[in-house]
Tab-separated table of C-alpha atoms in Angstrom:
chain	number	residue	atom	x	y	z
U	234	MET	CA	17.264	16.871	10.180
U	235	THR	CA	14.095	14.297	11.125
U	236	LEU	CA	11.929	13.730	7.427
U	237	HIS	CA	8.037	14.119	8.629
U	238	ILE	CA	5.740	11.003	7.089
U	239	THR	CA	2.322	12.245	5.886
U	240	GLU	CA	0.088	9.208	5.048
U	241	PHE	CA	-2.703	9.599	2.368
U	242	GLU	CA	-5.092	6.927	1.657
U	243	GLY	CA	-5.700	6.670	-1.937
U	244	ALA	CA	-7.954	4.587	-4.276
U	245	ALA	CA	-9.050	0.795	-4.392
U	246	ALA	CA	-6.036	-0.995	-5.426
U	247	LEU	CA	-7.640	-4.209	-7.174
U	248	SER	CA	-10.511	-4.490	-10.054
U	249	GLU	CA	-13.449	-7.198	-9.722
U	250	PHE	CA	-11.832	-8.727	-11.770
U	251	ARG	CA	-8.413	-9.248	-9.806
U	252	ILE	CA	-10.035	-10.195	-6.460
U	253	GLN	CA	-12.046	-12.786	-8.532
U	254	GLN	CA	-8.436	-14.162	-9.854
U	255	LEU	CA	-6.902	-13.810	-6.558
U	256	LEU	CA	-9.202	-15.314	-3.916
U	257	PRO	CA	-8.857	-19.516	-4.971
U	258	ARG	CA	-5.400	-18.868	-4.634
U	259	LEU	CA	-5.765	-17.700	-1.502
U	260	GLN	CA	-7.705	-20.153	-0.431
U	261	ALA	CA	-6.086	-22.763	-1.468
U	262	ILE	CA	-3.667	-21.724	1.260
U	263	HIS	CA	-6.474	-20.937	4.075
U	264	ASP	CA	-9.561	-22.522	3.189
U	265	LYS	CA	-11.303	-19.800	5.398
U	266	VAL	CA	-10.043	-16.913	3.811
U	267	SER	CA	-13.684	-14.966	2.559
U	268	GLY	CA	-12.348	-12.440	0.527
U	269	VAL	CA	-10.094	-9.812	0.098
U	270	ALA	CA	-8.629	-5.855	-0.385
U	271	ALA	CA	-6.427	-3.973	-0.988
U	272	ARG	CA	-6.348	0.003	-1.091
U	273	PHE	CA	-3.581	1.974	-2.039
U	274	VAL	CA	-1.514	4.563	0.245
U	275	HIS	CA	0.480	7.002	-0.368
U	276	LEU	CA	3.707	8.167	1.974
U	277	VAL	CA	4.573	11.529	1.087
U	278	ALA	CA	7.958	12.624	2.756
U	279	ALA	CA	9.131	16.416	3.687
U	280	ASP	CA	11.474	18.161	5.605
U	281	HIS	CA	9.328	20.148	7.481
U	282	ALA	CA	5.548	19.551	8.482
U	283	PRO	CA	2.762	20.138	6.040
U	284	GLU	CA	1.124	23.069	6.422
U	285	PRO	CA	-2.773	22.838	5.873
U	286	ALA	CA	-2.857	24.064	2.155
U	287	GLU	CA	0.043	21.938	1.310
U	288	LEU	CA	-2.148	18.673	2.626
U	289	GLN	CA	-4.867	20.140	0.657
U	290	LYS	CA	-3.059	20.409	-1.991
U	291	LEU	CA	-1.440	16.758	-1.953
U	292	GLY	CA	-4.648	14.811	-1.496
U	293	ALA	CA	-6.133	16.854	-4.139
U	294	LEU	CA	-2.793	15.390	-6.294
U	295	LEU	CA	-3.027	11.784	-4.885
U	296	SER	CA	-6.979	11.611	-5.619
U	297	TYR	CA	-7.390	9.370	-8.487
U	298	GLY	CA	-8.540	5.797	-9.027
U	299	GLU	CA	-11.726	3.740	-8.552
U	300	PRO	CA	-12.913	5.180	-4.445
U	301	PHE	CA	-11.980	2.159	-1.607
U	302	THR	CA	-15.265	1.537	-0.454
U	303	SER	CA	-14.416	-2.171	1.212
U	304	LYS	CA	-14.024	-2.537	4.785
U	305	ALA	CA	-10.261	-2.636	5.764
U	306	VAL	CA	-10.754	-5.685	8.010
U	307	GLY	CA	-8.967	-9.039	8.462
U	308	VAL	CA	-5.514	-9.920	7.849
U	309	LEU	CA	-3.377	-6.806	6.902
U	310	VAL	CA	-0.489	-7.438	4.703
U	311	VAL	CA	1.221	-4.264	3.199
U	312	VAL	CA	3.713	-3.900	-0.127
U	313	SER	CA	6.273	-1.356	-0.448
U	314	PRO	CA	8.372	-0.582	-3.868
U	315	ARG	CA	12.248	-3.270	-1.765
U	316	PHE	CA	13.609	-1.390	0.728
U	317	GLY	CA	16.606	0.773	-0.984
U	318	THR	CA	15.113	1.602	-4.475
U	319	VAL	CA	12.950	4.209	-5.836
U	320	SER	CA	10.001	2.966	-7.902
U	321	PRO	CA	9.548	4.492	-10.842
U	322	TRP	CA	5.664	5.285	-9.702
U	323	ALA	CA	7.610	7.406	-7.263
U	324	SER	CA	10.162	9.067	-9.253
U	325	LYS	CA	7.014	10.486	-12.085
U	326	ALA	CA	4.471	11.455	-8.860
U	327	THR	CA	7.737	13.269	-6.580
U	328	ASP	CA	8.652	14.622	-10.655
U	329	ILE	CA	4.802	16.011	-11.154
U	330	ALA	CA	4.432	16.969	-7.158
U	331	HIS	CA	7.684	19.503	-7.551
U	332	ASN	CA	6.155	20.721	-10.763
U	333	CYS	CA	2.560	21.501	-8.635
U	334	GLY	CA	5.306	23.864	-6.757
U	335	ASN	CA	5.236	21.087	-3.551
U	336	ALA	CA	8.404	21.167	-1.735
U	337	LEU	CA	8.557	17.570	-0.689
U	338	LYS	CA	11.706	15.061	-0.740
U	339	ARG	CA	9.461	11.935	-2.058
U	340	ILE	CA	5.862	10.621	-2.330
U	341	GLU	CA	6.236	6.707	-2.801
U	342	ARG	CA	2.971	4.216	-2.850
U	343	ILE	CA	2.407	1.111	-1.207
U	344	THR	CA	-0.197	-1.042	-1.238
U	345	GLU	CA	-2.629	-2.698	1.540
U	346	PHE	CA	-4.290	-5.934	1.437
U	347	HIS	CA	-6.752	-6.561	3.702
U	348	ILE	CA	-7.399	-10.614	3.502
U	349	GLY	CA	-10.875	-11.502	5.582
U	350	LEU	CA	-11.140	-15.113	7.490
U	351	ARG	CA	-14.143	-16.765	8.461
U	352	ASP	CA	-14.946	-17.672	11.577
U	353	GLY	CA	-12.576	-16.059	13.483
U	354	ALA	CA	-10.084	-17.539	12.192
U	355	ARG	CA	-6.554	-17.227	12.015
U	356	ALA	CA	-3.163	-17.783	9.966
U	357	THR	CA	-0.516	-19.156	10.931
U	358	PRO	CA	3.129	-17.284	10.344
U	359	GLY	CA	3.845	-20.003	7.659
U	360	GLN	CA	0.222	-19.267	6.185
U	361	LEU	CA	0.693	-15.799	6.565
U	362	GLU	CA	4.207	-15.961	4.689
U	363	ALA	CA	2.242	-17.271	2.099
U	364	LEU	CA	-0.163	-15.695	1.274
U	365	ALA	CA	2.340	-13.016	1.242
U	366	ALA	CA	3.738	-14.225	-1.196
U	367	LEU	CA	1.143	-14.323	-4.098
U	368	LEU	CA	0.710	-10.796	-3.138
U	369	HIS	CA	3.736	-9.120	-4.128
U	370	ASP	CA	7.117	-9.952	-6.419
U	371	ARG	CA	10.070	-10.220	-3.890
U	372	MET	CA	12.348	-9.784	-6.824
U	373	THR	CA	10.847	-5.938	-7.196
U	374	GLU	CA	9.295	-5.309	-3.553
U	375	SER	CA	8.843	-5.924	0.450
U	376	VAL	CA	6.240	-7.134	2.294
U	377	MET	CA	5.019	-6.341	5.659
U	378	PHE	CA	2.339	-6.869	8.627
U	379	GLU	CA	2.348	-3.392	9.759
U	380	ARG	CA	1.914	0.097	7.915
U	381	ALA	CA	3.990	2.344	9.835
U	382	THR	CA	6.933	-0.366	8.704
U	383	ALA	CA	6.969	1.277	5.963
U	384	HIS	CA	7.963	4.210	6.331
U	385	GLN	CA	12.050	2.932	6.458
U	386	LEU	CA	11.235	3.398	2.416
U	387	PHE	CA	12.577	6.739	3.187
């Protein structure tokens, strides 16, 4: 049986206050860091490809919080719940979706961080790992550098 994964881009994951706290720590790792932005992305796993009406219903359910208005540019760091686990957020969101009549296996939420670099700078693999270390809790979360890798949660 093939699992169908549908992605829903969500709200901003960082407040302006949190950005101002995080930015100097990121700049201490790479002096060309010019900014950071983050958004939630919801991954919905189902046994079937969702129909347009299902997509609309799920889209409405997963629309909450402050809209993500930043440009999604820069180094991409994706943070997900630890592989092999089901997050408490996913358990509750999946229950809510089922109670709303959605036929799906699970909803999971990941966070995409975009770290802007000035002057066309690039991050070395070591810098990338250090930046990612600031953005996730290694005990409960996994980090990757492509959104598609998060599909392995299912």
